[in-house]
Short mmCIF file of C-alpha atoms in Angstrom, two decimals:
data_model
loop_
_atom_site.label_atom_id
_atom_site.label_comp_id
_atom_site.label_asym_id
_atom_site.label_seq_id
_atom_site.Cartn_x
_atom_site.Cartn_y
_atom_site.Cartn_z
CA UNK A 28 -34.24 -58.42 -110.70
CA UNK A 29 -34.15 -56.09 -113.16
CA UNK A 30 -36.40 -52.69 -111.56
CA UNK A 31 -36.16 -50.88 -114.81
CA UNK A 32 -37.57 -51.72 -118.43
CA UNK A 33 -36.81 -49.62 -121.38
CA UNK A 34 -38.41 -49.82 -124.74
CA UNK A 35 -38.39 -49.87 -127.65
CA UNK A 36 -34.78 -51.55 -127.19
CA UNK A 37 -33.89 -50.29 -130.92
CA UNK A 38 -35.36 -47.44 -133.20
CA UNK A 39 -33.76 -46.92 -136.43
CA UNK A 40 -34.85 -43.45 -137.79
CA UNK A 41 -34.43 -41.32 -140.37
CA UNK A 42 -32.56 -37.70 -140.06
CA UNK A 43 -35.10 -34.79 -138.68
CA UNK A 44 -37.54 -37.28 -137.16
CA UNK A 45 -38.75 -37.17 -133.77
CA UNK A 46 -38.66 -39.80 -131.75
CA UNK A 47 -39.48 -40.97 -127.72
CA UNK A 48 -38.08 -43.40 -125.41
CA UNK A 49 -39.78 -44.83 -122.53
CA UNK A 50 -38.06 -46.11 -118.84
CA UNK A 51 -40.78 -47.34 -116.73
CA UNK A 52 -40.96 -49.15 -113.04
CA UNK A 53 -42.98 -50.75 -110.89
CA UNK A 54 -40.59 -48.92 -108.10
CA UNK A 55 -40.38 -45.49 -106.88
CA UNK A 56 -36.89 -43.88 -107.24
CA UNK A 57 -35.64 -40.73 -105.24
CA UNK A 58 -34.14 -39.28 -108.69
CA UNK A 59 -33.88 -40.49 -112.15
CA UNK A 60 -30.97 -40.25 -114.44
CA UNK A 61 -30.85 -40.37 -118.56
CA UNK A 62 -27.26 -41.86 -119.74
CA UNK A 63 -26.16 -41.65 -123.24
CA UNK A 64 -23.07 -44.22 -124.35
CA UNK A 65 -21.44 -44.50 -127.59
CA UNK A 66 -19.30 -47.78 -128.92
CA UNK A 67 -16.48 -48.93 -126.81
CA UNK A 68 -16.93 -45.99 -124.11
CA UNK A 69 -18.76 -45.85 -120.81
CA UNK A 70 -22.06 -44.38 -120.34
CA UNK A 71 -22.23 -40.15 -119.38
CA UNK A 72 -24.44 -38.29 -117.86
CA UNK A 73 -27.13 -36.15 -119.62
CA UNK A 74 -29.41 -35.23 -117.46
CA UNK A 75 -30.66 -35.96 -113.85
CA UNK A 76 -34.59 -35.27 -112.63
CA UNK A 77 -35.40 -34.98 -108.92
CA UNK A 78 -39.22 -33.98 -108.86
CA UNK A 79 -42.25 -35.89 -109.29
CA UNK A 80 -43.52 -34.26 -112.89
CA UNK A 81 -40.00 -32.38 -113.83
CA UNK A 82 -39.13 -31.67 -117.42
CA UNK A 83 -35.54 -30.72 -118.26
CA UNK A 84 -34.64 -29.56 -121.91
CA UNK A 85 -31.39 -30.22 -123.17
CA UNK A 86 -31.23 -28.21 -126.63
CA UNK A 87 -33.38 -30.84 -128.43
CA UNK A 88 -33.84 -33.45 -126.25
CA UNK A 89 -36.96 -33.21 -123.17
CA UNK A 90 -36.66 -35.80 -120.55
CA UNK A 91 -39.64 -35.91 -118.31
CA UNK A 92 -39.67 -37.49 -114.55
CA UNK A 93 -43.44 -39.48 -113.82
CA UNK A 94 -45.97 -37.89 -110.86
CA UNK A 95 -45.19 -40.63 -108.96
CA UNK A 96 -41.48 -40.70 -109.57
CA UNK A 97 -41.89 -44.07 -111.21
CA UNK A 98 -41.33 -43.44 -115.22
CA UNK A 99 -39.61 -41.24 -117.31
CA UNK A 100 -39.38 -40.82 -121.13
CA UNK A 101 -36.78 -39.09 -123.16
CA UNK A 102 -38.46 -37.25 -126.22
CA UNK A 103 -35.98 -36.05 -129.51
CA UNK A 104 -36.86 -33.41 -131.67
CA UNK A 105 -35.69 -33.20 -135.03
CA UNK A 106 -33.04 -36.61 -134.42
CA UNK A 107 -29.49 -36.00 -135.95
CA UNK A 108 -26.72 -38.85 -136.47
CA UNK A 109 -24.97 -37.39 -133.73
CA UNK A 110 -27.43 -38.80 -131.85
CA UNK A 111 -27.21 -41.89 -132.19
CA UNK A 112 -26.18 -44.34 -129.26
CA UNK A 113 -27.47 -46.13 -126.42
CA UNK A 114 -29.50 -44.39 -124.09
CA UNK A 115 -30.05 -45.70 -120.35
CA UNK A 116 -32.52 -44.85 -117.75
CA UNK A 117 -31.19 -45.24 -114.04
CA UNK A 118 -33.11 -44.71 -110.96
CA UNK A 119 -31.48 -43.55 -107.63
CA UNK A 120 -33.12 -45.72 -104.79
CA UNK A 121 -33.27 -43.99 -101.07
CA UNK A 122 -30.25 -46.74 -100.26
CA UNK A 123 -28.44 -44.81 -102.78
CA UNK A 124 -27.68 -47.58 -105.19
CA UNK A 125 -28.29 -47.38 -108.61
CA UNK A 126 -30.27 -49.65 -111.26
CA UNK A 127 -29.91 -49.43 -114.48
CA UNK A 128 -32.63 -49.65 -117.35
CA UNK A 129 -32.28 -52.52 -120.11
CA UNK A 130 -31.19 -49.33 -122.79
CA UNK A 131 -32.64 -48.34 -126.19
CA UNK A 132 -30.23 -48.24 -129.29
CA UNK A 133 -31.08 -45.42 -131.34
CA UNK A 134 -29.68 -45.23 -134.93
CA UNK A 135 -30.31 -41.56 -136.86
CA UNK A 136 -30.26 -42.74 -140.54
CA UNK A 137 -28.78 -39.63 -142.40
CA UNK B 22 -6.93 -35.05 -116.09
CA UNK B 23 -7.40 -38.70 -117.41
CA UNK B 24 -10.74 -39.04 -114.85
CA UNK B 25 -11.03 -43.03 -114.56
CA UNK B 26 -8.75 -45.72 -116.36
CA UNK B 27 -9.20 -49.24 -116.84
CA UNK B 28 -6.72 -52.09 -117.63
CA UNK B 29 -6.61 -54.37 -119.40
CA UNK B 30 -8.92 -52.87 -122.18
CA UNK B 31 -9.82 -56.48 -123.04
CA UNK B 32 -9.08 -59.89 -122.10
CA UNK B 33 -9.56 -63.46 -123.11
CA UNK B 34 -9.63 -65.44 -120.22
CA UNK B 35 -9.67 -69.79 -119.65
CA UNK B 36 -12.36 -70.97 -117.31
CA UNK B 37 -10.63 -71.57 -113.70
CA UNK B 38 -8.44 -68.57 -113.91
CA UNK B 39 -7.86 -66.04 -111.38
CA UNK B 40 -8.24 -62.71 -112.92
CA UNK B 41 -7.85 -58.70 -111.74
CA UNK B 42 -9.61 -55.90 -113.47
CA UNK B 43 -7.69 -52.53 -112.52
CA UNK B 44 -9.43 -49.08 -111.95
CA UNK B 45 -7.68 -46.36 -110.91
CA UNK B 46 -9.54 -42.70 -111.11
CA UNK B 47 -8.08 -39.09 -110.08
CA UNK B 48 -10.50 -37.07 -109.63
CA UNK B 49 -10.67 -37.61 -105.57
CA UNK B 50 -13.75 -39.35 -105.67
CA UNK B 51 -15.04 -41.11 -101.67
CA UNK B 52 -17.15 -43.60 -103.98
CA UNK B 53 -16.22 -46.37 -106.62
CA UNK B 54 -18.45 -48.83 -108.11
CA UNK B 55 -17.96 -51.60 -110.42
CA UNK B 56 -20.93 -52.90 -113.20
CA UNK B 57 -21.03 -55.53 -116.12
CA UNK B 58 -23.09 -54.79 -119.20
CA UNK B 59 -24.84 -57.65 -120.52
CA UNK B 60 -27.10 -57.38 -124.12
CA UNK B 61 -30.45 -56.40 -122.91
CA UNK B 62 -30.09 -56.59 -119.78
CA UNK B 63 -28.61 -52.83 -119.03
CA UNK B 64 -25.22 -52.27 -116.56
CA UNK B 65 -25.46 -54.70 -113.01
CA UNK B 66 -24.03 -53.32 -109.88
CA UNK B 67 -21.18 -55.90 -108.82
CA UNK B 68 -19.41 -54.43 -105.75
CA UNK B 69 -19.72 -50.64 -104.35
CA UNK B 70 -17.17 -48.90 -102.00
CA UNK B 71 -18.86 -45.77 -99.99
CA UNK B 72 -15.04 -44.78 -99.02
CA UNK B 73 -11.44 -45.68 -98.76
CA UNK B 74 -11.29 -49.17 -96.85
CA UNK B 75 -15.35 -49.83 -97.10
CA UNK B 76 -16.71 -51.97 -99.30
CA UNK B 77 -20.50 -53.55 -100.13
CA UNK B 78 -22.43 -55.65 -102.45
CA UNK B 79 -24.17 -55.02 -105.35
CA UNK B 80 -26.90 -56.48 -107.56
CA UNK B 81 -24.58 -59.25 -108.53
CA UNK B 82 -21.91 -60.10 -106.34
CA UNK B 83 -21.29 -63.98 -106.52
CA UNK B 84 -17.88 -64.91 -107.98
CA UNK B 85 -16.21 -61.10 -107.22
CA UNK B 86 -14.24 -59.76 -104.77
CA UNK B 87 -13.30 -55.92 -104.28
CA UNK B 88 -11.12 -54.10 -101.99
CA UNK B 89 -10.19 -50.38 -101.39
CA UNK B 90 -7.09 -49.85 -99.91
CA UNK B 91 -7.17 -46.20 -101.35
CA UNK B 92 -8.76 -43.60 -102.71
CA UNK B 93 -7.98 -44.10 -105.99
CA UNK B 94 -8.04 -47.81 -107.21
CA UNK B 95 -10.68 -50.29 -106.86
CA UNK B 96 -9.74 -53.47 -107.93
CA UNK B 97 -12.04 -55.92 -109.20
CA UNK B 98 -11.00 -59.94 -108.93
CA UNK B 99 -12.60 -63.12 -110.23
CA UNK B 100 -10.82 -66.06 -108.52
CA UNK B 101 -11.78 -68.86 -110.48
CA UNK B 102 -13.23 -67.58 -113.42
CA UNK B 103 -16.78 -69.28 -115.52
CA UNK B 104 -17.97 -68.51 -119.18
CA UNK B 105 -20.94 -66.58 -117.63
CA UNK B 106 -18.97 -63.83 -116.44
CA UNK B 107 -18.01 -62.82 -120.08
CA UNK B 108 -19.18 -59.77 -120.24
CA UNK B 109 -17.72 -55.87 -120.48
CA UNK B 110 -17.03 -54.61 -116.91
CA UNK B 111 -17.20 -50.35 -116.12
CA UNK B 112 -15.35 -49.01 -113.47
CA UNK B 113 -17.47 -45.70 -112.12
CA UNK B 114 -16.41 -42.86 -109.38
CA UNK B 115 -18.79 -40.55 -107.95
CA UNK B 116 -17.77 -37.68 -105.70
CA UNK B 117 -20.09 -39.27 -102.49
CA UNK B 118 -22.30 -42.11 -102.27
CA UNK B 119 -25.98 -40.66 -103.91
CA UNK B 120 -24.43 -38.60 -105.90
CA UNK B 121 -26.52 -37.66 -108.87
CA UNK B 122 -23.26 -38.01 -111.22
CA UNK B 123 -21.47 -41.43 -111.66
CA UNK B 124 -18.37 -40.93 -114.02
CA UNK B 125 -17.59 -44.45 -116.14
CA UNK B 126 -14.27 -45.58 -117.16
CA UNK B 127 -14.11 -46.51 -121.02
CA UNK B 128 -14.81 -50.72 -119.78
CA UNK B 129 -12.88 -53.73 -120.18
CA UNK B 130 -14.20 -56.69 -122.64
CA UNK B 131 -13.72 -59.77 -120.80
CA UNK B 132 -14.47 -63.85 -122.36
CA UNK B 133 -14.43 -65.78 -120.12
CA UNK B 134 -13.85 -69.89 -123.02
#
């Protein structure tokens, strides 16, 4: 069962673009976490949201957590190749496991 | 500080075969956790361990077996391996079960022919 669907699964984009990701569920999650994983390494952590309606800034990336703790989205301002990855949503459930989204690969065409 | 290490780094494995993934992590973690990342379909929870000689089911447990006899490893076997459990496996730690942080080891690239 997969609880979490991600899309678009790819964007290509071109250098100083900007550029959103959605993670949405049909479940409510206690916190939701952004992961960002290059090639042949494991995901890491960028950023974790808590409360219903939280935004986070991480220099120029804005991850937002849904009003009903059910959604998030990832926005990119100004996209640089050093961006580019695979970036996966994961909710926290109260039994504290945690399910991954399906990922979106993001390629920042210089 | 090497945080979590895997071995081996990949493996090409016949169908039948008993097979061990090693994790071994150093940062003191009480919880360990084991995933496989399948193409569109994001990382699966396999087995979990809460602590040091606890262990629970994940998402996907069928054809896996864990144990913690430590703190620090978490072994993951497959005892008779099948071609659907190709897949890369990741190894993760996190200081206490909930934790908002789970720290990944770098995988291991399993076929399974």
């Amino acid at each position: 069962t997969q609880l979490l669907e991600q899309s678009p699964q790819f964007l290509s984009i071109q250098e100083g673009e900007n550029l959103t990701v959605y993670c949405n569920s049909s479940s409510v999650f206690s916190s939701l976490q952004w992961y960002r994983q290059e090639p042949g390494e494991g995901p890491v952590l960028l950023v974790t949201v808590v409360t219903g309606g939280e935004v986070k800034k991480l220099k120029r990336l804005t991850f937002q957590f849904g009003d009903a703790r059910k959604d998030s989205s990832l926005h990119i301002t100004a996209a640089q190749p050093g961006d580019t990855g695979l970036y996966l949503c994961a909710g926290l459930t109260g039994a504290n496991n945690l399910f991954f989204g399906t990922g979106t690969r993001l390629t920042v065409i210089p | 500080i090497a945080g979590i290490t895997q071995a081996p780094t990949s493996q090409i494995l016949a169908a039948g075969r008993r097979m061990t993934l090693r994790c071994t992590q150093d940062m003191r973690h009480n919880a360990m956790y084991w995933y496989r990342q399948d193409l569109g379909l994001g990382l699966r929870l396999i087995h979990y361990s809460n602590t040091a000689g606890t262990t629970g089911k994940g998402e996907v447990p069928d054809g896996y077996s864990v144990s913690r006899a430590n703190t620090d490893d978490f072994p993951l076997t497959l005892a008779s391996a099948v071609p659907s459990q190709t897949s890369v496996y990741f190894c993760a730690s996190s200081d206490y079960p909930g934790s908002y942080e789970q720290y990944f080891g770098p995988g291991t690239r399993l076929t399974v022919t």
